[in-house]
C-alpha cells in the first residue's frame, strides 16, 4: 500500500520556519502578555501601598510586608535546603548499578529517563516545597512579632512558675518551629527514601540485604532527628497542659491542669521525653553499628510507653483516684482556674452583693420620688425607633439610617447631660433615582447630617414620635456646629471618586446643592499609572479613560470604620458596633478595639462570635469575631475615624496591658498615648458592649469563687432570652443613666439581667460604670437576688396577659396596626426591681413606630398607662398628674408636684409663654424652635387639664379651653406655614 505519510517514494513537504516578522510579532506578544500578567499582580500591591500611605500608616504596611517576606525566605530556603541536601546525599550514596533483578530492571527505565534532567528535577522539587513552606511560614507573622517583641505580664502560672508571657508569646512560636521541624524531617525522610529506592539503596523484592549500609545510616539519622523532635514535643507538652482545653463537669471550655494532668499526664510526659531521647540516640548510633535492631526496639518501646504511660495510666488515675471523690481532688485546680479566668477577663474586681429583690417600703409617695432619682428611663428604644428616624428625617430615598441606632450623652440647653439616641443619615445607593457608574461613584458620594433625639421623652408631631434635638437637612438643633458631610460610614461600602471635574450632589433642599470634596483623604488619580492600577484592582476599566477623572480626582475606598481600623491595626480585634459622636466640629466614629490571646494559663476559653451574639446580631449588628477563640481580652485601644476625611487615630486605653505593649513595640508610633485623648472626645467614650457581653457570659459561672460551690453549679446563672424580640437570642445589654444601690447619683451605665440556670425568675442584676470620664469607669457591680423575684420573661408574659394590654391590642386590630415592644429596662429600687417598658404601635396611617403606652412593674403589680409618669404613678399608687419631668432627664427632680389652683395657674402661664414663643418662631420660619414651643405648649396644657378638677374655680375652668383654642390656632397656622 502506498505510504500516505510521505515515505521515501512520496513527496516531501517542507514546513518552513516562520518569517522573522512573524517571530518578532510572536515574541512581542509574549513579552506583552508577561508584562500584563506582572502588572496585574503588581497592581494589588501598589494600590495597597498607596492606601496605607494615604492614611499615614505606611509603617504598618512595610513592617507587615518585610516580616512576611523575611519569614517566607528564611523558612522557604530552610525547607528547600533540607529536601535538596537529603536528595543530593541519597543520590551520592547510591550503590553501583547492576540490573540483577526484575525490580532493578524496571527501575532502570526511570533512572534513564530522569538522568538528563536530574538537576532540573531537583531544582523543581526543592523550589516547589520551598514555596509552599515559605507561604505557610509567612502566615505566622503575628506569632513572630509577638515572640520577638513580647513583654512580661508580671504574673506567673501556678504550676510551673513561668511568666504568662511564655505561654502567650513564646510557646506559640516554639510550637510553630516544632511543627516546621516535623514537616522538614518527614519530607526529607520521604524524599531520601524514594531516591535510595530509585538508585538501588533500598530494595523491596530483590534478593539480599534490603538496604545498603549508606542508606541505613542516612535514613537512621533522619529518623533520629524525627524522634528527637518528638522528645522536644513531649517536653513542650508539659507546659501545654497549662493552656490545654478539656471537657469538665465544672464548666464548659475548661482550660488548665486538673488532678489527672498534674499527677498522671505531667510525669508521663517527662518519662516519655526521656525514652524518646534515648531512642533518638539509638537511631544516631546506627552510623557506627549499621543495624536497625536496637533503634527499632527502642522505637517500639517508645510507642508502647506512649500507650501505657501516656494513655492507660492517666485513665486508671481518673477512674480509681479522681472519680470516687472528684470534688475534693479537683478543688485546688478549680481554684486556680477561677483566679486565672477572673483575671484574664478583667472581672476579678467585680463586686457581688446580696440583694433581697423585694422592697420593705410601703410608702408609695417615697417610692415614686425615689423612682425619679433612680434612673433616666429611656422610652426611645434605639433598637426599635430607627424606622421613625427613617420616615421623619430621611428626606430623600438615597439616605438611610442604621437598623439599630446608638445611645450617647449630649448636653441640652440647660447644660445637663441627657441620654440621647443618635444616628447618621448615610448614603443608600439602592435609593438612587437612576443607577449608573457616574451616579454611583461620582455624583452621590456622601451622606449628610447626624439626627439626634432625647432618649427619655417623646415628640408631639406626631404624638409618640422621637423628640428630636437635631433634625432637618442640613440639620439644626442643640448639637454644636459641625461638618455634616459623611464620606465614611457603616453603610458606605462602595468606592467614590471625588475632587475632580465631576461635581457631587451635596443635598437637595430648596433646590439642588452641589459640592466638591475638599478633604485630603483618598488616593490621587491624577497620574495614568495610578489610574491603571486601580482599573485593574477594581476590575473597572472606565477608571483608566473616563473624562470625569482629572486633576484633583481622588478615590475613596475602605470606607467603613471597621475596615479602616482593621487595616491600620491588623493585630486588633474590632468591636461589632462603631458609634458616631460629634466632637470638635466633626463627626467622629468611635471604634472599640481589643487585644486578645489564646494562651493565658488556666483561664477558660470563649468563642467571641458565640458570646457576643444576642437578639440583635441576627439581622441588625455584627458580632465581634465569628470564630475567634480567646481566653484573655482587654479593651486596650479606643480608635476614631473621621466621617469627613477618614483619618484614623488609635489611642492607648489600657495602659497596663502587656499585649498592647508588645504590639506597640512591633509597630512603634501607631498608637497615641492615653493622655492625647481630647477631653471632648473623652466625654463620649463608653464601655463597649461586646466586652460587656463576654464578661457577663463568664460571670454566669465565675461569680462563684468557692471551688465546691463552683463544682456543684448550684449558683450558676444564664443570660435570659430577649422577651421583647420575636427573633431568638440573648437579651442585649442596655445603656442607661441609673443609680445603683449605694451610689449618690446617676451614672451612665451598661446593664443586664441574669436568671438562675434553668429557671425564669430573676437571679442577678449587673451594671458597669460606662462613662469613660468617671473615676469608677469599668467598675462591675452585681446584685445577687436572694428571694424569688419575677424575671424579664415572666414580666413580659404577665404584660401580654394584662387586661388593659388585651383591650389595647383588640382596639388596634381595627386600625390595621401592630404592637411593638421596646427595651424592657430593669432598675434596682429600694430593695426591689422596677421594670419599665415602652410600647409602640406601627401600621395604619404611619408605617413607623410611635410610642403609645408605657408598662411598669414593681413587686406584684403591673400597669399599662399612656405615659411614663402615669405608669410610675399607677405602679406606686400615687394620685396626681404626671410628675416625671419631660424637658429634663427624670431623676433630677424629686420635689412633689404642685397641686390645685397654684398648679393650674403655673400651667396656664407656661402655656401662654410657649404659645408666644411659637408665634415668634413662626414669623422667623424657625421650625426647630416652633416645634419645641409646640411641645412645651402641649405639656403645659396636659398639666392644666390634670390640675383643673382640683381647682374648683370657674375662672380656672374657663381658662383652659381658651388656651386649647390658642394651641389649635397655632397648629393650624403652623400647618399653613409648612404647606
Coordinates of C-alpha atoms in Angstrom, one line a residue, residues 25-554:
X25 CA 5.5 39.7 16.5
X26 CA 5.0 36.5 18.5
X27 CA 7.9 37.4 20.8
X28 CA 6.5 40.9 21.3
X29 CA 3.1 39.5 22.1
X30 CA 4.6 37.0 24.5
X31 CA 6.6 39.8 26.3
X32 CA 3.5 42.0 26.4
X33 CA 1.5 39.1 27.9
X34 CA 4.1 38.5 30.6
X35 CA 4.2 42.2 31.4
X36 CA 0.4 42.4 31.6
X37 CA 0.4 39.5 34.0
X38 CA 3.1 41.0 36.0
X39 CA 1.2 44.3 36.2
X40 CA -2.0 42.6 37.3
X41 CA -0.1 41.0 40.2
X42 CA 1.7 44.3 40.9
X43 CA -1.4 46.4 40.9
X44 CA -2.8 44.9 44.1
X45 CA 0.5 45.5 45.9
X46 CA 0.8 49.1 44.6
X47 CA -2.8 50.1 45.5
X48 CA -2.4 48.7 49.0
X49 CA 0.8 50.8 49.4
X50 CA -0.9 53.9 48.1
X51 CA -3.8 53.4 50.5
X52 CA -1.6 52.9 53.6
X53 CA 0.4 56.0 52.6
X54 CA -2.8 58.0 52.3
X55 CA -3.9 57.2 55.8
X56 CA -0.4 57.8 57.2
X57 CA 0.1 54.2 58.4
X58 CA 2.7 53.2 55.8
X59 CA 4.8 51.8 58.6
X60 CA 2.2 49.1 59.3
X61 CA 2.3 48.1 55.6
X62 CA 6.1 47.9 55.5
X63 CA 6.6 46.2 58.8
X64 CA 4.0 43.5 57.9
X65 CA 5.4 43.2 54.4
X66 CA 9.0 42.8 55.4
X67 CA 8.1 40.4 58.2
X68 CA 6.2 38.2 55.7
X69 CA 9.0 38.4 53.2
X70 CA 11.6 37.5 55.8
X71 CA 9.7 34.5 57.1
X72 CA 9.0 33.4 53.5
X73 CA 12.6 33.5 52.5
X74 CA 14.1 32.0 55.7
X75 CA 11.7 29.1 56.1
X76 CA 11.3 28.5 52.4
X77 CA 15.1 28.3 52.0
X78 CA 15.4 26.1 55.0
X79 CA 12.8 23.7 53.8
X80 CA 14.2 23.7 50.2
X81 CA 17.7 23.2 51.6
X82 CA 16.6 20.3 53.9
X83 CA 14.9 18.5 51.0
X84 CA 17.6 19.3 48.4
X85 CA 20.5 18.2 50.6
X86 CA 18.9 14.9 51.5
X87 CA 18.0 14.1 47.9
X88 CA 21.6 15.0 46.8
X89 CA 23.1 13.0 49.7
X90 CA 20.9 9.9 48.9
X91 CA 22.0 10.2 45.2
X92 CA 25.6 10.5 46.2
X93 CA 25.4 7.4 48.5
X94 CA 23.8 5.3 45.7
X95 CA 25.4 1.8 45.1
X96 CA 26.9 0.7 41.8
X97 CA 24.0 0.0 39.4
X98 CA 23.5 -3.7 38.5
X99 CA 20.3 -4.9 36.9
X100 CA 20.4 -8.2 38.8
X101 CA 16.6 -8.5 39.4
X102 CA 13.4 -7.7 37.7
X103 CA 12.9 -4.9 40.3
X104 CA 16.1 -3.2 39.3
X105 CA 15.5 -3.7 35.6
X106 CA 12.1 -1.9 36.0
X107 CA 13.8 1.0 37.8
X108 CA 16.4 1.3 35.0
X109 CA 13.8 2.9 32.7
X110 CA 13.0 5.6 35.3
X111 CA 16.7 6.2 36.1
X112 CA 17.4 6.6 32.4
X113 CA 14.5 9.0 31.8
X114 CA 15.5 11.2 34.8
X115 CA 19.2 11.2 34.2
X116 CA 19.4 14.0 31.7
X117 CA 17.2 16.3 33.8
X118 CA 18.4 15.4 37.3
X119 CA 19.5 18.9 38.2
X120 CA 16.2 20.4 36.9
X121 CA 14.1 17.8 38.7
X122 CA 16.0 18.5 42.0
X123 CA 15.6 22.3 41.5
X124 CA 11.9 21.9 40.7
X125 CA 11.1 19.7 43.7
X126 CA 13.1 21.9 46.2
X127 CA 11.6 25.1 44.7
X128 CA 8.0 23.8 45.0
X129 CA 8.5 22.6 48.6
X130 CA 10.2 25.8 49.5
X131 CA 7.5 28.0 48.1
X132 CA 4.8 26.0 50.0
X133 CA 6.8 26.1 53.2
X134 CA 7.6 29.8 52.8
X135 CA 4.0 30.7 52.1
X136 CA 2.9 28.8 55.2
X137 CA 5.6 30.4 57.4
X138 CA 4.7 34.0 56.2
X139 CA 1.2 33.5 57.7
X140 CA 2.9 33.3 61.1
X141 CA 4.0 36.9 61.1
X142 CA 1.8 37.7 64.1
X143 CA 3.4 34.8 66.1
X144 CA 6.9 36.0 65.2
X145 CA 6.3 39.7 66.1
X146 CA 4.8 38.7 69.4
X147 CA 7.7 36.4 70.1
X148 CA 10.5 38.9 69.4
X149 CA 8.6 41.9 71.0
X150 CA 6.9 40.2 73.9
X151 CA 6.9 41.9 77.3
X152 CA 6.4 40.2 80.6
X153 CA 2.9 40.1 82.2
X154 CA 4.4 40.2 85.7
X155 CA 2.3 37.2 86.7
X156 CA 3.4 33.6 87.0
X157 CA 1.3 30.5 86.3
X158 CA 0.6 28.4 89.5
X159 CA 2.1 25.1 88.2
X160 CA 5.4 25.9 86.5
X161 CA 6.0 29.3 87.9
X162 CA 6.7 30.8 84.5
X163 CA 5.6 34.3 83.4
X164 CA 2.4 34.3 81.5
X165 CA 4.3 35.8 78.5
X166 CA 5.9 32.4 78.0
X167 CA 2.5 30.9 77.2
X168 CA 1.1 33.9 75.3
X169 CA 4.2 34.9 73.2
X170 CA 6.9 32.2 73.4
X171 CA 5.1 28.8 73.4
X172 CA 3.2 29.5 70.1
X173 CA 6.4 30.3 68.3
X174 CA 8.2 27.2 69.7
X175 CA 5.2 25.1 68.6
X176 CA 5.5 26.6 65.1
X177 CA 9.2 25.8 65.0
X178 CA 8.5 22.2 66.2
X179 CA 5.8 21.8 63.5
X180 CA 8.1 23.1 60.8
X181 CA 10.8 20.7 62.0
X182 CA 8.5 17.7 61.9
X183 CA 7.4 18.7 58.4
X184 CA 11.1 19.0 57.2
X185 CA 12.1 15.7 58.8
X186 CA 9.2 13.8 57.3
X187 CA 9.5 15.3 53.9
X188 CA 13.3 14.7 53.9
X189 CA 12.8 11.1 55.0
X190 CA 10.3 10.5 52.2
X191 CA 12.5 12.2 49.6
X192 CA 15.6 10.4 50.7
X193 CA 13.8 7.0 50.8
X194 CA 12.5 7.4 47.3
X195 CA 15.9 8.4 46.0
X196 CA 17.6 5.5 47.7
X197 CA 15.0 3.2 46.2
X198 CA 15.3 4.6 42.7
X199 CA 19.1 4.1 42.8
X200 CA 19.1 0.8 44.5
X201 CA 20.0 1.8 48.0
X202 CA 16.7 0.3 49.2
X203 CA 15.2 -3.0 47.8
X204 CA 11.8 -4.5 48.3
X205 CA 11.7 -7.7 46.3
X206 CA 15.4 -8.1 45.3
X207 CA 17.4 -10.9 47.0
X208 CA 19.9 -9.9 49.6
X209 CA 20.1 -7.1 52.0
X210 CA 17.1 -4.7 51.9
X211 CA 19.3 -1.6 52.4
X212 CA 22.9 -0.7 51.8
X213 CA 24.9 0.5 54.8
X214 CA 25.0 4.0 53.4
X215 CA 21.2 4.1 53.1
X216 CA 20.7 2.6 56.5
X217 CA 22.9 5.3 58.1
X218 CA 21.3 8.1 56.2
X219 CA 17.7 7.1 57.0
X220 CA 18.6 6.3 60.6
X221 CA 19.9 9.9 61.1
X222 CA 16.7 11.3 59.7
X223 CA 14.6 9.0 61.9
X224 CA 16.8 10.1 64.8
X225 CA 16.1 13.7 64.1
X226 CA 12.3 12.9 63.9
X227 CA 12.4 11.1 67.3
X228 CA 14.5 14.0 68.8
X229 CA 11.8 16.4 67.7
X230 CA 9.3 14.1 69.4
X231 CA 11.2 14.3 72.6
X232 CA 11.1 18.1 72.4
X233 CA 7.4 17.8 71.7
X234 CA 6.9 15.8 74.9
X235 CA 8.8 18.4 76.9
X236 CA 6.7 21.3 75.5
X237 CA 3.6 19.3 76.0
X238 CA 4.3 19.5 79.8
X239 CA 3.8 23.3 79.6
X240 CA 1.0 22.9 77.1
X241 CA -1.1 21.3 79.8
X242 CA -1.5 24.8 81.4
X243 CA -3.3 26.0 78.3
X244 CA -5.0 22.8 77.3
X245 CA -8.8 22.8 76.9
X246 CA -10.8 19.8 78.0
X247 CA -14.3 18.7 78.9
X248 CA -15.1 19.0 82.6
X249 CA -18.3 18.9 84.6
X250 CA -17.5 22.1 86.4
X251 CA -17.6 24.3 83.3
X252 CA -17.5 24.3 79.6
X253 CA -14.2 25.0 77.8
X254 CA -12.1 24.2 80.9
X255 CA -8.5 25.3 80.5
X256 CA -5.5 24.3 82.5
X257 CA -4.3 21.3 84.5
X258 CA -6.7 19.0 86.5
X259 CA -5.8 16.4 89.1
X260 CA -5.1 13.7 86.4
X261 CA -3.0 16.2 84.4
X262 CA -0.8 17.1 87.3
X263 CA -0.5 13.6 88.8
X264 CA -0.5 11.4 85.7
X265 CA 0.0 13.2 82.4
X266 CA 2.7 15.5 83.7
X267 CA 5.0 12.7 85.0
X268 CA 4.1 10.7 81.9
X269 CA 5.3 13.4 79.6
X270 CA 8.6 13.6 81.5
X271 CA 9.1 9.9 81.2
X272 CA 8.2 9.8 77.5
X273 CA 10.7 12.7 77.0
X274 CA 13.5 10.6 78.5
X275 CA 12.5 7.5 76.5
X276 CA 12.3 9.5 73.2
X277 CA 15.8 11.0 73.9
X278 CA 17.3 7.5 74.4
X279 CA 15.5 6.2 71.3
X280 CA 17.0 9.1 69.3
X281 CA 20.5 8.2 70.4
X282 CA 20.0 4.6 69.3
X283 CA 19.0 5.8 65.8
X284 CA 22.1 8.0 65.6
X285 CA 24.2 5.0 66.7
X286 CA 23.4 3.2 63.5
X287 CA 26.0 5.3 61.8
X288 CA 28.5 3.0 63.5
X289 CA 26.5 -0.2 64.1
X290 CA 24.9 -0.3 60.6
X291 CA 21.9 -2.2 62.0
X292 CA 18.4 -1.1 62.9
X293 CA 17.8 -3.7 65.6
X294 CA 18.3 -1.5 68.6
X295 CA 16.6 1.6 67.2
X296 CA 13.6 -0.4 66.2
X297 CA 13.4 -2.0 69.7
X298 CA 13.7 1.5 71.2
X299 CA 11.1 3.0 68.9
X300 CA 8.7 0.1 69.8
X301 CA 9.3 0.7 73.5
X302 CA 8.5 4.4 72.9
X303 CA 5.2 3.6 71.2
X304 CA 4.3 1.1 73.9
X305 CA 5.2 3.6 76.6
X306 CA 3.1 6.3 75.0
X307 CA 0.1 3.9 75.1
X308 CA 0.6 2.6 78.6
X309 CA 2.1 5.6 80.4
X310 CA 0.5 8.4 78.3
X311 CA -2.9 6.8 77.9
X312 CA -3.7 3.9 80.2
X313 CA -2.1 5.2 83.4
X314 CA -4.0 8.5 83.3
X315 CA -7.2 6.7 82.7
X316 CA -6.6 4.5 85.7
X317 CA -5.9 7.5 87.9
X318 CA -9.0 9.2 86.7
X319 CA -11.2 6.1 87.3
X320 CA -9.9 5.0 90.7
X321 CA -8.5 8.1 92.3
X322 CA -10.4 11.1 90.9
X323 CA -14.0 9.9 90.2
X324 CA -14.7 8.5 93.7
X325 CA -14.0 11.9 95.2
X326 CA -13.8 14.3 92.3
X327 CA -14.9 17.4 94.1
X328 CA -12.1 17.2 96.7
X329 CA -9.4 16.1 94.2
X330 CA -10.2 18.9 91.8
X331 CA -10.8 21.7 94.3
X332 CA -7.2 23.1 94.2
X333 CA -7.3 23.1 90.4
X334 CA -10.7 24.7 90.2
X335 CA -9.4 27.5 92.5
X336 CA -6.5 28.1 90.0
X337 CA -8.9 28.2 87.1
X338 CA -11.3 30.6 88.8
X339 CA -8.5 33.0 89.7
X340 CA -6.9 32.9 86.3
X341 CA -10.2 33.3 84.4
X342 CA -11.4 36.2 86.5
X343 CA -8.0 37.9 86.0
X344 CA -7.9 37.2 82.2
X345 CA -11.3 38.7 81.5
X346 CA -10.8 41.6 83.9
X347 CA -13.7 40.5 86.2
X348 CA -11.6 39.8 89.3
X349 CA -12.8 43.1 90.9
X350 CA -16.5 42.6 90.2
X351 CA -18.4 43.5 93.3
X352 CA -21.1 40.9 94.2
X353 CA -23.6 41.9 96.8
X354 CA -26.7 40.2 98.1
X355 CA -29.9 42.0 97.3
X356 CA -33.3 40.9 98.5
X357 CA -35.2 41.9 95.4
X358 CA -38.3 42.8 97.4
X359 CA -38.9 46.3 98.9
X360 CA -39.9 46.7 102.5
X361 CA -41.1 50.3 101.8
X362 CA -44.8 50.7 101.7
X363 CA -44.9 54.5 101.3
X364 CA -45.9 55.0 97.6
X365 CA -45.0 58.7 97.6
X366 CA -41.5 57.9 98.7
X367 CA -41.1 55.1 96.1
X368 CA -42.4 57.5 93.5
X369 CA -39.9 60.1 94.4
X370 CA -37.1 57.6 94.6
X371 CA -38.1 56.2 91.2
X372 CA -37.5 59.7 89.7
X373 CA -34.0 59.8 91.1
X374 CA -33.1 56.1 90.3
X375 CA -32.8 56.4 86.6
X376 CA -33.4 58.3 83.4
X377 CA -35.9 55.9 81.9
X378 CA -35.2 55.6 78.2
X379 CA -38.5 55.3 76.4
X380 CA -36.9 55.7 73.0
X381 CA -35.5 52.3 72.2
X382 CA -32.6 52.6 69.7
X383 CA -33.4 49.1 68.5
X384 CA -37.0 50.0 67.6
X385 CA -37.2 53.6 66.5
X386 CA -34.9 53.6 63.5
X387 CA -37.9 53.4 61.1
X388 CA -39.3 56.6 62.8
X389 CA -35.9 58.3 62.1
X390 CA -36.1 57.0 58.5
X391 CA -39.7 58.1 57.9
X392 CA -39.4 61.6 59.6
X393 CA -35.8 62.5 58.8
X394 CA -34.7 60.5 55.7
X395 CA -35.7 63.4 53.4
X396 CA -34.5 61.6 50.3
X397 CA -34.7 58.0 49.2
X398 CA -30.9 57.8 48.8
X399 CA -30.4 58.3 52.5
X400 CA -30.6 55.7 55.2
X401 CA -30.2 55.2 59.0
X402 CA -28.8 52.0 60.6
X403 CA -31.4 49.5 61.9
X404 CA -30.0 49.9 65.4
X405 CA -29.3 53.5 66.5
X406 CA -26.8 54.4 69.2
X407 CA -27.1 55.8 72.7
X408 CA -24.8 58.6 73.7
X409 CA -24.7 61.6 76.1
X410 CA -25.1 65.2 75.0
X411 CA -25.8 68.4 76.9
X412 CA -29.1 70.1 76.4
X413 CA -29.9 73.7 76.6
X414 CA -29.7 73.5 80.4
X415 CA -26.1 72.2 80.0
X416 CA -27.1 69.0 81.7
X417 CA -26.2 65.7 80.1
X418 CA -29.0 63.6 78.8
X419 CA -29.2 60.2 77.2
X420 CA -29.5 60.7 73.5
X421 CA -30.5 58.4 70.7
X422 CA -28.4 59.3 67.6
X423 CA -27.9 58.0 64.0
X424 CA -26.2 59.3 60.9
X425 CA -28.0 60.0 57.6
X426 CA -25.8 57.8 55.4
X427 CA -25.9 57.3 51.7
X428 CA -28.0 54.5 50.3
X429 CA -27.3 53.8 46.6
X430 CA -30.3 51.5 46.3
X431 CA -32.5 54.6 46.6
X432 CA -31.0 56.5 43.7
X433 CA -33.4 57.7 41.1
X434 CA -31.1 56.3 38.4
X435 CA -28.3 53.8 38.7
X436 CA -25.2 54.2 36.5
X437 CA -21.5 54.4 37.0
X438 CA -21.3 58.2 37.2
X439 CA -24.2 58.4 39.7
X440 CA -22.9 55.6 41.9
X441 CA -19.3 56.7 42.1
X442 CA -19.1 60.4 41.3
X443 CA -22.4 62.2 41.9
X444 CA -23.8 60.5 45.0
X445 CA -20.8 60.3 47.3
X446 CA -21.8 61.1 50.8
X447 CA -24.5 61.2 53.5
X448 CA -25.5 64.3 55.3
X449 CA -26.0 65.1 59.0
X450 CA -26.5 63.5 62.4
X451 CA -30.0 63.1 63.7
X452 CA -30.5 63.0 67.5
X453 CA -33.4 62.7 69.8
X454 CA -33.9 62.7 73.6
X455 CA -34.0 59.2 75.0
X456 CA -36.3 60.0 77.9
X457 CA -39.1 62.0 76.2
X458 CA -41.2 61.9 73.1
X459 CA -42.2 64.4 70.5
X460 CA -45.7 65.7 69.7
X461 CA -45.7 65.9 65.9
X462 CA -46.9 63.3 65.6
X463 CA -47.5 62.2 69.2
X464 CA -45.2 59.5 70.4
X465 CA -42.6 60.2 67.8
X466 CA -38.9 60.9 68.7
X467 CA -38.3 64.2 70.4
X468 CA -35.6 65.4 68.0
X469 CA -32.8 67.6 69.4
X470 CA -31.1 67.7 66.0
X471 CA -33.0 67.4 62.8
X472 CA -33.6 68.7 59.3
X473 CA -31.4 68.9 56.2
X474 CA -29.0 70.5 56.8
X475 CA -29.5 69.7 60.5
X476 CA -30.1 72.2 63.2
X477 CA -30.7 71.9 66.9
X478 CA -28.9 71.5 70.1
X479 CA -25.7 70.0 68.7
X480 CA -22.7 72.3 68.2
X481 CA -21.9 73.3 64.7
X482 CA -20.1 70.5 62.8
X483 CA -19.1 69.3 59.4
X484 CA -22.2 67.4 58.3
X485 CA -21.0 65.6 55.2
X486 CA -20.4 61.9 55.8
X487 CA -18.0 60.3 53.4
X488 CA -17.1 57.4 55.7
X489 CA -19.8 55.4 57.5
X490 CA -21.0 51.9 58.4
X491 CA -23.2 51.7 55.3
X492 CA -20.6 53.3 52.9
X493 CA -19.2 50.3 51.2
X494 CA -18.7 51.4 47.6
X495 CA -15.8 53.4 46.3
X496 CA -16.3 57.1 45.3
X497 CA -14.1 59.4 43.1
X498 CA -14.2 62.9 44.3
X499 CA -12.5 66.3 44.0
X500 CA -12.1 66.3 40.2
X501 CA -14.1 67.9 37.3
X502 CA -17.3 66.0 38.2
X503 CA -19.4 67.8 40.7
X504 CA -21.0 65.9 43.6
X505 CA -24.6 66.3 44.8
X506 CA -24.4 67.8 48.3
X507 CA -28.1 67.8 49.3
X508 CA -31.5 68.7 47.9
X509 CA -33.4 71.4 49.9
X510 CA -35.0 74.3 48.1
X511 CA -33.0 73.3 45.0
X512 CA -30.1 71.1 44.3
X513 CA -26.8 72.0 46.0
X514 CA -23.5 70.7 44.7
X515 CA -20.1 70.5 46.2
X516 CA -16.5 69.2 45.5
X517 CA -14.6 67.3 48.1
X518 CA -12.0 69.4 49.9
X519 CA -10.5 66.8 52.2
X520 CA -7.1 65.3 51.8
X521 CA -8.4 61.7 52.1
X522 CA -8.1 59.0 49.5
X523 CA -5.5 58.3 46.8
X524 CA -4.8 60.7 43.9
X525 CA -5.8 59.6 40.4
X526 CA -4.1 62.5 38.7
X527 CA -1.5 60.2 37.0
X528 CA -2.2 57.5 34.5
X529 CA -0.2 54.8 36.3
X530 CA -2.4 55.0 39.5
X531 CA -5.5 55.1 37.3
X532 CA -4.3 51.9 35.5
X533 CA -3.5 50.2 38.8
X534 CA -7.0 50.9 40.2
X535 CA -8.7 50.0 36.9
X536 CA -7.1 46.6 37.3
X537 CA -7.6 46.2 41.1
X538 CA -11.3 47.2 40.9
X539 CA -11.9 45.5 37.6
X540 CA -13.3 48.8 36.3
X541 CA -11.6 49.9 33.0
X542 CA -13.5 53.2 32.9
X543 CA -11.2 54.4 35.7
X544 CA -8.5 54.5 33.1
X545 CA -10.1 56.5 30.5
X546 CA -13.1 58.3 31.9
X547 CA -13.3 62.1 31.3
X548 CA -14.9 62.5 34.7
X549 CA -11.5 61.9 36.3
X550 CA -8.9 64.6 36.1
X551 CA -6.6 66.9 38.1
X552 CA -7.6 66.7 41.8
X553 CA -9.5 63.5 41.5
X554 CA -9.2 61.2 44.5

